[in-house]
């Protein structure tokens, strides 16, 4: 797996990454846009799976253009998002632009006046594999939540089990279930539930190619 952190990671996730990823070889994204028939069922699947109630707060860690935040809010959940990409946040969906902010991996929400001090849930979908281990360890320690839901692609020997995941050059961690379980435990997160399939999310990927982790802070 290519290590591309020699350049500024915030600059890597630019227009080419989101709009022309296949053409430029940067990612498997192409014309990244709001697709309600996909994102709303995904948000509802997460709400049902985690039993997120009305009035509870959600942080989408790695929100990109904020489409999942938008879907949660359409479904009457209080959601916010953060992302490292300047391009994605600056081109965030106008409807939820005030609820999404850019950050530099240092988790300090105090500068965001309309963000809660702490969240009931944090969701990180297809994010942790992009992060260097040392930064991910710091993130897990400093997240302002005690409940975490993570979706991660699995791999081995530098190749992901689902072929599209091998197209993204910003993927850093390519490991299997055993590695991730150990990593979360070492960083004081208890996996309360693990599944490899959740209807409405990644249905087109091979079975067992992704992990869906529900966790609580130890």
Tab-separated table of C-alpha atoms in Angstrom:
chain	number	residue	atom	x	y	z
A	1	UNK	CA	0.000	0.000	0.000
A	2	UNK	CA	1.472	3.303	-1.073
A	3	UNK	CA	2.421	5.705	1.721
A	4	UNK	CA	1.561	9.160	0.382
A	5	UNK	CA	1.943	11.144	3.597
A	6	UNK	CA	5.068	12.857	2.283
A	7	UNK	CA	2.763	15.577	0.966
A	8	UNK	CA	0.226	17.602	2.884
A	9	UNK	CA	-2.623	15.175	3.513
A	10	UNK	CA	-5.171	17.995	3.673
A	11	UNK	CA	-4.212	19.007	0.134
A	12	UNK	CA	-4.407	15.474	-1.233
A	13	UNK	CA	-8.201	15.379	-0.895
A	14	UNK	CA	-8.816	17.966	-3.602
A	15	UNK	CA	-11.166	18.328	-6.573
A	16	UNK	CA	-9.365	15.557	-8.459
A	17	UNK	CA	-9.800	13.170	-5.511
A	18	UNK	CA	-13.576	13.643	-5.312
A	19	UNK	CA	-14.610	14.484	-8.865
A	20	UNK	CA	-12.021	12.746	-11.061
A	21	UNK	CA	-10.531	10.085	-8.814
A	22	UNK	CA	-10.648	7.278	-11.363
A	23	UNK	CA	-9.197	9.444	-14.130
A	24	UNK	CA	-6.388	10.845	-12.003
A	25	UNK	CA	-5.617	7.630	-10.137
A	26	UNK	CA	-6.143	9.294	-6.741
A	27	UNK	CA	-9.255	7.424	-5.608
A	28	UNK	CA	-12.299	5.428	-6.657
A	29	UNK	CA	-14.550	8.520	-6.498
A	30	UNK	CA	-16.067	10.007	-9.617
A	31	UNK	CA	-18.410	13.031	-9.601
A	32	UNK	CA	-18.965	12.740	-5.839
A	33	UNK	CA	-22.457	14.131	-5.192
A	34	UNK	CA	-25.634	13.911	-3.129
A	35	UNK	CA	-27.513	10.693	-3.981
A	36	UNK	CA	-30.478	10.578	-1.569
A	37	UNK	CA	-31.639	7.107	-2.610
A	38	UNK	CA	-28.315	5.755	-1.304
A	39	UNK	CA	-27.429	8.057	1.586
A	40	UNK	CA	-30.794	8.254	3.331
A	41	UNK	CA	-31.194	4.437	3.602
A	42	UNK	CA	-27.586	4.259	4.834
A	43	UNK	CA	-28.290	6.839	7.538
A	44	UNK	CA	-31.475	5.016	8.521
A	45	UNK	CA	-29.591	1.710	8.735
A	46	UNK	CA	-27.085	3.308	11.124
A	47	UNK	CA	-29.855	4.889	13.208
A	48	UNK	CA	-31.658	1.561	13.527
A	49	UNK	CA	-28.481	-0.399	14.235
A	50	UNK	CA	-27.276	1.976	16.963
A	51	UNK	CA	-30.783	2.830	18.201
A	52	UNK	CA	-30.080	6.557	17.914
A	53	UNK	CA	-33.012	8.393	19.459
A	54	UNK	CA	-34.524	11.776	18.610
A	55	UNK	CA	-32.517	14.532	20.239
A	56	UNK	CA	-29.279	12.564	20.467
A	57	UNK	CA	-26.175	14.049	18.862
A	58	UNK	CA	-23.959	12.530	16.170
A	59	UNK	CA	-20.515	13.475	14.895
A	60	UNK	CA	-19.570	12.265	11.418
A	61	UNK	CA	-15.770	11.978	11.626
A	62	UNK	CA	-14.571	12.370	8.033
A	63	UNK	CA	-17.770	13.872	6.667
A	64	UNK	CA	-16.397	14.936	3.232
A	65	UNK	CA	-19.116	17.131	1.677
A	66	UNK	CA	-21.515	16.400	4.516
A	67	UNK	CA	-24.019	14.175	2.766
A	68	UNK	CA	-24.406	11.765	5.693
A	69	UNK	CA	-24.832	14.747	8.026
A	70	UNK	CA	-27.579	15.991	5.724
A	71	UNK	CA	-29.312	12.602	5.712
A	72	UNK	CA	-29.208	12.363	9.513
A	73	UNK	CA	-30.719	15.832	9.805
A	74	UNK	CA	-33.432	14.981	7.291
A	75	UNK	CA	-34.217	12.065	9.603
A	76	UNK	CA	-34.476	14.444	12.574
A	77	UNK	CA	-31.174	13.557	14.237
A	78	UNK	CA	-28.783	16.268	15.405
A	79	UNK	CA	-25.654	15.698	13.324
A	80	UNK	CA	-22.401	17.571	12.736
A	81	UNK	CA	-19.341	16.714	10.652
A	82	UNK	CA	-15.606	17.360	10.468
A	83	UNK	CA	-13.121	16.587	7.700
A	84	UNK	CA	-9.491	17.342	6.818
A	85	UNK	CA	-10.281	18.181	3.194
A	86	UNK	CA	-10.402	21.884	2.410
A	87	UNK	CA	-12.029	21.167	-0.933
A	88	UNK	CA	-14.761	18.951	0.525
A	89	UNK	CA	-15.743	21.300	3.348
A	90	UNK	CA	-15.612	24.406	1.152
A	91	UNK	CA	-17.909	22.595	-1.281
A	92	UNK	CA	-20.136	21.193	1.424
A	93	UNK	CA	-23.831	20.846	0.738
A	94	UNK	CA	-25.213	24.392	1.315
A	95	UNK	CA	-28.110	23.048	3.344
A	96	UNK	CA	-25.817	21.826	6.159
A	97	UNK	CA	-22.732	23.991	5.634
A	98	UNK	CA	-22.944	25.502	9.117
A	99	UNK	CA	-22.791	22.018	10.649
A	100	UNK	CA	-19.574	20.899	8.916
A	101	UNK	CA	-16.065	22.158	9.639
A	102	UNK	CA	-12.504	21.465	8.513
A	103	UNK	CA	-9.907	20.409	11.058
A	104	UNK	CA	-6.265	19.264	11.084
A	105	UNK	CA	-6.630	15.943	12.946
A	106	UNK	CA	-6.211	17.818	16.240
A	107	UNK	CA	-9.586	17.314	17.838
A	108	UNK	CA	-10.470	20.674	19.355
A	109	UNK	CA	-14.121	21.542	18.904
A	110	UNK	CA	-13.975	24.567	21.196
A	111	UNK	CA	-13.384	26.855	18.205
A	112	UNK	CA	-16.613	25.677	16.561
A	113	UNK	CA	-19.283	27.719	18.321
A	114	UNK	CA	-22.307	25.661	17.218
A	115	UNK	CA	-20.781	22.226	18.009
A	116	UNK	CA	-21.712	20.284	21.172
A	117	UNK	CA	-19.021	19.838	23.798
A	118	UNK	CA	-19.582	16.065	23.624
A	119	UNK	CA	-21.510	13.768	21.283
A	120	UNK	CA	-23.752	10.800	22.008
A	121	UNK	CA	-22.312	8.968	19.004
A	122	UNK	CA	-19.353	9.321	16.681
A	123	UNK	CA	-19.414	7.632	13.278
A	124	UNK	CA	-16.342	7.041	11.131
A	125	UNK	CA	-17.188	5.415	7.806
A	126	UNK	CA	-14.227	4.591	5.537
A	127	UNK	CA	-11.931	6.922	7.470
A	128	UNK	CA	-9.564	5.084	9.814
A	129	UNK	CA	-7.733	3.301	6.982
A	130	UNK	CA	-6.602	6.745	5.745
A	131	UNK	CA	-4.870	7.645	9.000
A	132	UNK	CA	-1.380	6.926	10.254
A	133	UNK	CA	-1.429	4.675	13.297
A	134	UNK	CA	0.008	7.294	15.660
A	135	UNK	CA	-2.599	9.884	14.605
A	136	UNK	CA	-5.386	7.330	14.881
A	137	UNK	CA	-4.270	6.457	18.418
A	138	UNK	CA	-4.436	10.126	19.369
A	139	UNK	CA	-7.834	10.445	17.730
A	140	UNK	CA	-9.279	7.511	19.661
A	141	UNK	CA	-8.038	9.003	22.904
A	142	UNK	CA	-9.449	12.474	22.265
A	143	UNK	CA	-12.793	11.815	20.575
A	144	UNK	CA	-15.527	13.642	22.482
A	145	UNK	CA	-17.814	10.629	22.735
A	146	UNK	CA	-18.104	7.322	24.562
A	147	UNK	CA	-19.852	5.484	21.705
A	148	UNK	CA	-18.197	4.869	18.355
A	149	UNK	CA	-19.387	3.191	15.163
A	150	UNK	CA	-16.715	2.442	12.586
A	151	UNK	CA	-16.783	0.909	9.112
A	152	UNK	CA	-13.392	-0.315	7.887
A	153	UNK	CA	-12.225	-2.201	4.772
A	154	UNK	CA	-10.226	-5.337	5.561
A	155	UNK	CA	-7.077	-6.443	3.793
A	156	UNK	CA	-3.886	-8.439	4.051
A	157	UNK	CA	-0.368	-8.155	2.666
A	158	UNK	CA	-1.058	-4.701	1.260
A	159	UNK	CA	-4.221	-5.627	-0.674
A	160	UNK	CA	-7.821	-5.014	0.325
A	161	UNK	CA	-10.362	-7.806	-0.026
A	162	UNK	CA	-12.745	-5.538	-1.938
A	163	UNK	CA	-10.978	-4.437	-5.164
A	164	UNK	CA	-12.284	-0.820	-5.292
A	165	UNK	CA	-10.494	-0.063	-2.031
A	166	UNK	CA	-7.152	-0.719	-3.735
A	167	UNK	CA	-7.703	2.278	-6.035
A	168	UNK	CA	-7.360	4.903	-3.293
A	169	UNK	CA	-3.725	5.945	-2.872
A	170	UNK	CA	-4.440	7.651	0.453
A	171	UNK	CA	-5.220	4.347	2.152
A	172	UNK	CA	-2.557	3.734	4.778
A	173	UNK	CA	-3.712	0.852	7.014
A	174	UNK	CA	-4.532	-2.431	5.279
A	175	UNK	CA	-5.173	-5.033	7.980
A	176	UNK	CA	-7.564	-7.841	8.905
A	177	UNK	CA	-10.095	-8.293	11.705
A	178	UNK	CA	-7.579	-9.680	14.212
A	179	UNK	CA	-5.318	-6.635	13.839
A	180	UNK	CA	-8.169	-4.140	14.269
A	181	UNK	CA	-9.636	-5.924	17.291
A	182	UNK	CA	-6.270	-5.831	19.023
A	183	UNK	CA	-5.710	-2.198	18.050
A	184	UNK	CA	-9.046	-1.021	19.465
A	185	UNK	CA	-8.533	-2.933	22.716
A	186	UNK	CA	-5.040	-1.512	23.148
A	187	UNK	CA	-6.500	1.972	22.719
A	188	UNK	CA	-9.148	1.383	25.386
A	189	UNK	CA	-12.190	0.862	23.214
A	190	UNK	CA	-14.386	-2.165	23.869
A	191	UNK	CA	-16.023	-3.731	20.806
A	192	UNK	CA	-19.581	-4.409	21.950
A	193	UNK	CA	-20.759	-5.694	18.581
A	194	UNK	CA	-19.057	-6.713	15.362
A	195	UNK	CA	-20.693	-7.679	12.068
A	196	UNK	CA	-19.504	-7.993	8.482
A	197	UNK	CA	-22.747	-6.952	6.834
A	198	UNK	CA	-25.379	-4.288	7.485
A	199	UNK	CA	-28.217	-4.103	5.000
A	200	UNK	CA	-28.181	-0.800	3.138
A	201	UNK	CA	-24.441	-0.221	3.481
A	202	UNK	CA	-21.807	-1.601	1.091
A	203	UNK	CA	-24.186	-4.239	-0.225
A	204	UNK	CA	-22.251	-4.443	-3.510
A	205	UNK	CA	-18.923	-5.341	-1.859
A	206	UNK	CA	-17.770	-8.941	-1.292
A	207	UNK	CA	-18.942	-10.564	1.942
A	208	UNK	CA	-16.473	-10.232	4.844
A	209	UNK	CA	-14.504	-7.489	3.057
A	210	UNK	CA	-15.551	-4.839	5.601
A	211	UNK	CA	-16.000	-4.682	9.328
A	212	UNK	CA	-18.772	-2.842	11.171
A	213	UNK	CA	-17.623	-2.124	14.726
A	214	UNK	CA	-19.811	-0.788	17.528
A	215	UNK	CA	-17.658	0.299	20.467
A	216	UNK	CA	-17.755	1.904	23.885
A	217	UNK	CA	-14.926	3.638	25.651
A	218	UNK	CA	-13.394	1.543	28.450
